[in-house]
Amino acid sequence: MIEFEDVSFVHQSGVKALDEVSLTIGSGEIVALVGENGAGKTTLVKHVTGLLKPSSGRVLVDGEDTKSTSTAQLSRRVGVAFQNPDHQLFSESVEEEMSFALRNFGFTQELIANRVSWGLELFELEEYRKSSPLVLSGGEKKRLTLACILAWDPDVVILDEPTVGQDSIQKEKLAGTIGMLRSTGKTVVVVSHDIEFLWPVQPRVVVMKGGRVVGDGPAAAIMQDERLLASARVVQPEMVEFYQGLKRRPAGPFIDPLEARRWVEGSEL
Amino acid sequence: MMWLSGGFIFRRGNSVYHRLDPRVKLLNSVLMFASTLMVRSVYELLGVIVFLVAVAAVATVLRRVARTMLLTGTFSVFIFLINFLFTRNLESSVLYAARFVAIVVSTSLFFITTSPDELEQVMKTFRLPRDVVFAFVTAVRFIPVMMLDTIQIMDAQKSRGLELDKGNVFRRVRNMVPVLIPLVVNSVVRSGELAEAMESRAYGVVPRPTSLVQYRASAADKAVTVAAILLFALAAYSFYYVLPVQFP
Amino acid sequence: MSDILEIRGLSFRYPEAPRMAVSGFDLAIPEGEIVVLAGPSGCGKSTLLRAVNGLIPHMYGGEYSGDVLVAGASVKGSDMRELAQKVGFLFQNPENQIFMFSVERDVAFGLENIGTPREEMRERVDDALRLLGIGDLALRAPHELSDGQKQRVALAGVLAMRPRLVILDEPTSLLDPKTAGELVDLVAKLRRELGTTFVIVEHRLDLLVRVADRLVVMSEGRKVMEGAPKDVLLGEGSEKYGVATPAVTRLQKMLARDGLATADGLMRPADLAALSEKRAR
């Protein structure tokens, strides 16, 4: 469980990046964190593993204050994949890159080998096992950073813009992986401008604006709240707009065109 | 290190002093620097310091300069003690200690009121090659960007269990490898992109590029120049009067 | 109207690369169009753009055949001084194309480089700032700007050269969707007011299809599809090349196949909903 209690964070420059944020994320939840660039999403994420400490308020991970724990200890439980893969890839091979964190966390050689193979297979990177991570395409690098995090099996997984550079098939697979993580009881937080891909897992959506949480609720409700989205400068998915244009509608908005087509054609009968 | 950077980093201001021709600001700082070295008595040095403080007040950077003076002042206590220990001369020891403060202040006044773009103008006046000037400008421009990169890389690696301050010296140096490699790779990629963007915007196609800004000597420019020269002349007079230069 | 850009049988291979980055590429763009270039990563889009503004072959050597003409003049035979004034290039990352410490100095950078007289430069810089609505940022430093503002500053620097053709290489990939939409609106406005031609490489087609006149799809260095966005997206084959068709357009396409919608033009979500209602009744 992750708890933010009245957390404010003021940068050295005096800019207030978080403004009295209170937020509780229970274990097993899937949360999408949305908001324009500069709304404070990444700053919030950095507080979970103690990379930043609150200027006021408290952040608790499983009841433990991040001020009294090290980032290394917190990271064992909370895996964060940051936005830009080029800020972390450094090893000679993809396989080495994946082993890095596992060695830091003291995994046995045998376990490392197992976990690396599992991750490479899950993210379709097996063929690059011995290649330098630097030769991968942008999308592949991104998948590698996700594999690196999942490899040490953290209880909480935080993904910052995981769909950048991914085509629609990879996005579907990523949604599948997130669903799988939920079924094993993991907590997943996805920071993204693109929450349509998360639709199959129906996340809880938290909307940020100017360092504050301005909206929090199930995806279907938040994505239909046009006033909220406009004020936070979040773009409503076109399929939700389509749904809202219909007079007679099914219970929840659809995001998948196939589903919409079935409904439109079904209602004709 | 922090106090040093704090005393030398430019922050935008809108005072009369900020708006001076950067060459005048440079001249003023150079002359004050030289005066500081030339004066022979504590009282004269006090005059220079008062002038510097007055300039700082006009430039509305008094608080920053005071901070720099305080911090250099603690350091110059050592200068005083060492001097006094060896020379047993109170006045010269005070002079040396205060001189150090004045030197730092005169230099820092130039840097905290002169933007990198203005520094470029100054360098151009000295007819430094365009490539050298531009390399300097880009370096200053990208220092904050690279610092941000470094923080983000460190955050990413710490999130993968890297403990930077763990172990002995050798271990710590080795711990920096996962930070340094992405930093270098990013910088190389960045310079490639910069080169493309420069080329696309016609960098270096004519031997004498023009410039958007032009400085015309304002009344303030003239006043500061005259004041600085006068003060310098006094210092020089005192220097030669007290101790005439002797050629062998 | 004459063609501002003409690519004739262009092929290019980087030194020691195993295969051609671009091969046998033909394209003609009339002045004033907005053209979107789509295709999977590594399909040769970036190489093609660099051949249009002269970075290829003037900066990057390699095996070059065919020709690229901008406003009738061969890129190969022009120097960077001429090209920089004819073809503007906005790169993906605005951070890496802002050199100077103040916005106005940076916007003037290209003009200084070609030796523009000061009065004219001042006028052009002010025009560019006004056009992009960033006049109030003139004295800001790069680190005091948001991502969207940086991209505008970079574009102002490009437009100050008054190019007839502007290339944008994934200009919105680092922006949030709202800011990206504003940039696309700005491009449409500039085309309307200045008649500038834009060639844009972009993954996010949902924003661009509404303003684009032409969509060109590339795959493995070749042009595989070309036409009005509605024809390419609603026609057959675009899925094959991994073109990221917006969800509503995918729905329209399916409904059109079933005879429930038209394929005459791309429909907005609300219009498609109204149509679905009518047909369903």
Tab-separated table of N, CA, C and O in Angstrom, chain C residues 90-138:
chain	number	residue	atom	x	y	z
C	90	LEU	N	12.619	21.414	-38.462
C	90	LEU	CA	12.350	21.362	-37.027
C	90	LEU	C	12.583	19.930	-36.569
C	90	LEU	O	11.926	19.008	-37.037
C	91	PHE	N	13.535	19.764	-35.631
C	91	PHE	CA	13.886	18.421	-35.185
C	91	PHE	C	12.994	17.985	-34.037
C	91	PHE	O	12.275	18.777	-33.428
C	92	GLN	N	13.113	16.685	-33.710
C	92	GLN	CA	12.244	16.087	-32.710
C	92	GLN	C	12.395	16.736	-31.333
C	92	GLN	O	11.428	17.040	-30.671
C	93	ASN	N	13.658	16.921	-30.923
C	93	ASN	CA	13.897	17.410	-29.570
C	93	ASN	C	14.237	18.900	-29.578
C	93	ASN	O	15.326	19.289	-29.980
C	94	PRO	N	13.309	19.752	-29.139
C	94	PRO	CA	13.559	21.195	-29.223
C	94	PRO	C	14.791	21.613	-28.417
C	94	PRO	O	15.472	22.569	-28.755
C	95	GLU	N	15.057	20.876	-27.347
C	95	GLU	CA	16.205	21.210	-26.495
C	95	GLU	C	17.498	21.306	-27.310
C	95	GLU	O	18.323	22.178	-27.081
C	96	ASN	N	17.645	20.394	-28.268
C	96	ASN	CA	18.906	20.310	-28.997
C	96	ASN	C	18.962	21.186	-30.233
C	96	ASN	O	19.801	20.996	-31.103
C	97	GLN	N	18.044	22.123	-30.358
C	97	GLN	CA	18.158	23.052	-31.484
C	97	GLN	C	17.988	24.489	-31.020
C	97	GLN	O	17.745	25.375	-31.815
C	98	ILE	N	18.086	24.697	-29.710
C	98	ILE	CA	18.114	26.050	-29.177
C	98	ILE	C	19.522	26.274	-28.661
C	98	ILE	O	19.973	25.555	-27.770
C	99	PHE	N	20.222	27.226	-29.242
C	99	PHE	CA	21.644	27.374	-28.923
C	99	PHE	C	21.920	28.527	-27.981
C	99	PHE	O	22.840	28.488	-27.194
C	100	MET	N	21.137	29.592	-28.142
C	100	MET	CA	21.496	30.815	-27.440
C	100	MET	C	20.782	30.893	-26.100
C	100	MET	O	19.892	30.121	-25.805
C	101	PHE	N	21.191	31.866	-25.301
C	101	PHE	CA	20.705	31.964	-23.942
C	101	PHE	C	19.416	32.771	-23.836
C	101	PHE	O	18.758	32.752	-22.829
C	102	SER	N	19.059	33.488	-24.899
C	102	SER	CA	17.777	34.180	-24.874
C	102	SER	C	17.004	33.812	-26.131
C	102	SER	O	17.588	33.522	-27.172
C	103	VAL	N	15.668	33.801	-25.992
C	103	VAL	CA	14.812	33.375	-27.080
C	103	VAL	C	15.061	34.194	-28.347
C	103	VAL	O	15.247	33.654	-29.423
C	104	GLU	N	15.120	35.523	-28.214
C	104	GLU	CA	15.240	36.326	-29.437
C	104	GLU	C	16.599	36.134	-30.117
C	104	GLU	O	16.683	36.103	-31.333
C	105	ARG	N	17.638	35.959	-29.312
C	105	ARG	CA	18.948	35.699	-29.926
C	105	ARG	C	18.917	34.374	-30.667
C	105	ARG	O	19.521	34.206	-31.723
C	106	ASP	N	18.204	33.394	-30.087
C	106	ASP	CA	18.155	32.100	-30.745
C	106	ASP	C	17.355	32.160	-32.041
C	106	ASP	O	17.734	31.561	-33.036
C	107	VAL	N	16.252	32.902	-32.018
C	107	VAL	CA	15.448	33.022	-33.228
C	107	VAL	C	16.278	33.693	-34.333
C	107	VAL	O	16.140	33.391	-35.510
C	108	ALA	N	17.195	34.569	-33.925
C	108	ALA	CA	18.029	35.294	-34.893
C	108	ALA	C	19.217	34.462	-35.382
C	108	ALA	O	19.907	34.855	-36.323
C	109	PHE	N	19.453	33.313	-34.734
C	109	PHE	CA	20.679	32.545	-34.992
C	109	PHE	C	20.955	32.301	-36.479
C	109	PHE	O	22.031	32.594	-36.994
C	110	GLY	N	19.942	31.777	-37.184
C	110	GLY	CA	20.125	31.481	-38.608
C	110	GLY	C	20.376	32.747	-39.422
C	110	GLY	O	21.219	32.764	-40.325
C	111	LEU	N	19.657	33.815	-39.067
C	111	LEU	CA	19.795	35.075	-39.805
C	111	LEU	C	21.188	35.678	-39.604
C	111	LEU	O	21.790	36.202	-40.530
C	112	GLU	N	21.695	35.574	-38.378
C	112	GLU	CA	23.057	36.051	-38.106
C	112	GLU	C	24.049	35.273	-38.969
C	112	GLU	O	24.965	35.845	-39.549
C	113	ASN	N	23.811	33.963	-39.050
C	113	ASN	CA	24.736	33.108	-39.792
C	113	ASN	C	24.810	33.439	-41.277
C	113	ASN	O	25.838	33.214	-41.910
C	114	ILE	N	23.680	33.920	-41.845
C	114	ILE	CA	23.744	34.234	-43.272
C	114	ILE	C	24.060	35.711	-43.497
C	114	ILE	O	24.037	36.195	-44.622
C	115	GLY	N	24.329	36.426	-42.420
C	115	GLY	CA	24.778	37.814	-42.564
C	115	GLY	C	23.667	38.809	-42.855
C	115	GLY	O	23.883	39.809	-43.551
C	116	THR	N	22.470	38.576	-42.320
C	116	THR	CA	21.360	39.506	-42.532
C	116	THR	C	21.651	40.840	-41.826
C	116	THR	O	22.091	40.834	-40.679
C	117	PRO	N	21.384	41.967	-42.498
C	117	PRO	CA	21.596	43.259	-41.829
C	117	PRO	C	20.716	43.389	-40.587
C	117	PRO	O	19.619	42.818	-40.554
C	118	ARG	N	21.198	44.144	-39.595
C	118	ARG	CA	20.544	44.169	-38.286
C	118	ARG	C	19.077	44.610	-38.325
C	118	ARG	O	18.223	43.982	-37.706
C	119	GLU	N	18.752	45.667	-39.077
C	119	GLU	CA	17.373	46.176	-39.069
C	119	GLU	C	16.416	45.119	-39.608
C	119	GLU	O	15.358	44.870	-39.055
C	120	GLU	N	16.832	44.501	-40.729
C	120	GLU	CA	15.982	43.482	-41.334
C	120	GLU	C	15.826	42.297	-40.379
C	120	GLU	O	14.746	41.720	-40.227
C	121	MET	N	16.929	41.966	-39.698
C	121	MET	CA	16.916	40.829	-38.782
C	121	MET	C	15.928	41.077	-37.643
C	121	MET	O	15.126	40.223	-37.294
C	122	ARG	N	15.983	42.281	-37.089
C	122	ARG	CA	15.086	42.655	-35.996
C	122	ARG	C	13.626	42.483	-36.421
C	122	ARG	O	12.810	41.901	-35.719
C	123	GLU	N	13.334	42.953	-37.630
C	123	GLU	CA	11.974	42.873	-38.136
C	123	GLU	C	11.529	41.416	-38.302
C	123	GLU	O	10.445	41.033	-37.887
C	124	ARG	N	12.426	40.603	-38.874
C	124	ARG	CA	12.066	39.206	-39.113
C	124	ARG	C	11.916	38.424	-37.806
C	124	ARG	O	11.045	37.573	-37.680
C	125	VAL	N	12.782	38.736	-36.847
C	125	VAL	CA	12.700	38.053	-35.550
C	125	VAL	C	11.377	38.412	-34.873
C	125	VAL	O	10.644	37.540	-34.393
C	126	ASP	N	11.040	39.709	-34.878
C	126	ASP	CA	9.794	40.138	-34.248
C	126	ASP	C	8.584	39.517	-34.936
C	126	ASP	O	7.630	39.098	-34.286
C	127	ASP	N	8.648	39.449	-36.269
C	127	ASP	CA	7.552	38.822	-37.029
C	127	ASP	C	7.371	37.371	-36.603
C	127	ASP	O	6.256	36.918	-36.354
C	128	ALA	N	8.487	36.648	-36.550
C	128	ALA	CA	8.417	35.223	-36.215
C	128	ALA	C	7.875	35.024	-34.810
C	128	ALA	O	7.036	34.156	-34.572
C	129	LEU	N	8.322	35.863	-33.875
C	129	LEU	CA	7.845	35.745	-32.499
C	129	LEU	C	6.344	36.010	-32.426
C	129	LEU	O	5.603	35.301	-31.745
C	130	ARG	N	5.894	37.037	-33.157
C	130	ARG	CA	4.485	37.391	-33.142
C	130	ARG	C	3.642	36.268	-33.750
C	130	ARG	O	2.628	35.859	-33.210
C	131	LEU	N	4.125	35.751	-34.872
C	131	LEU	CA	3.420	34.691	-35.599
C	131	LEU	C	3.169	33.481	-34.697
C	131	LEU	O	2.132	32.835	-34.768
C	132	LEU	N	4.133	33.162	-33.844
C	132	LEU	CA	3.999	31.984	-32.993
C	132	LEU	C	3.457	32.338	-31.612
C	132	LEU	O	3.385	31.487	-30.726
C	133	GLY	N	3.093	33.614	-31.435
C	133	GLY	CA	2.499	34.017	-30.162
C	133	GLY	C	3.431	33.903	-28.985
C	133	GLY	O	3.031	33.548	-27.883
C	134	ILE	N	4.738	34.166	-29.197
C	134	ILE	CA	5.685	34.050	-28.095
C	134	ILE	C	6.468	35.341	-27.900
C	134	ILE	O	7.587	35.322	-27.382
C	135	GLY	N	5.873	36.464	-28.335
C	135	GLY	CA	6.537	37.757	-28.187
C	135	GLY	C	6.937	38.035	-26.744
C	135	GLY	O	7.988	38.609	-26.473
C	136	ASP	N	6.097	37.586	-25.804
C	136	ASP	CA	6.383	37.865	-24.390
C	136	ASP	C	7.522	37.010	-23.852
C	136	ASP	O	7.987	37.225	-22.737
C	137	LEU	N	7.980	36.035	-24.614
C	137	LEU	CA	9.069	35.175	-24.138
C	137	LEU	C	10.427	35.623	-24.667
C	137	LEU	O	11.440	34.990	-24.396
C	138	ALA	N	10.455	36.738	-25.435
C	138	ALA	CA	11.658	37.121	-26.186
C	138	ALA	C	12.945	37.095	-25.370
C	138	ALA	O	13.999	36.741	-25.885
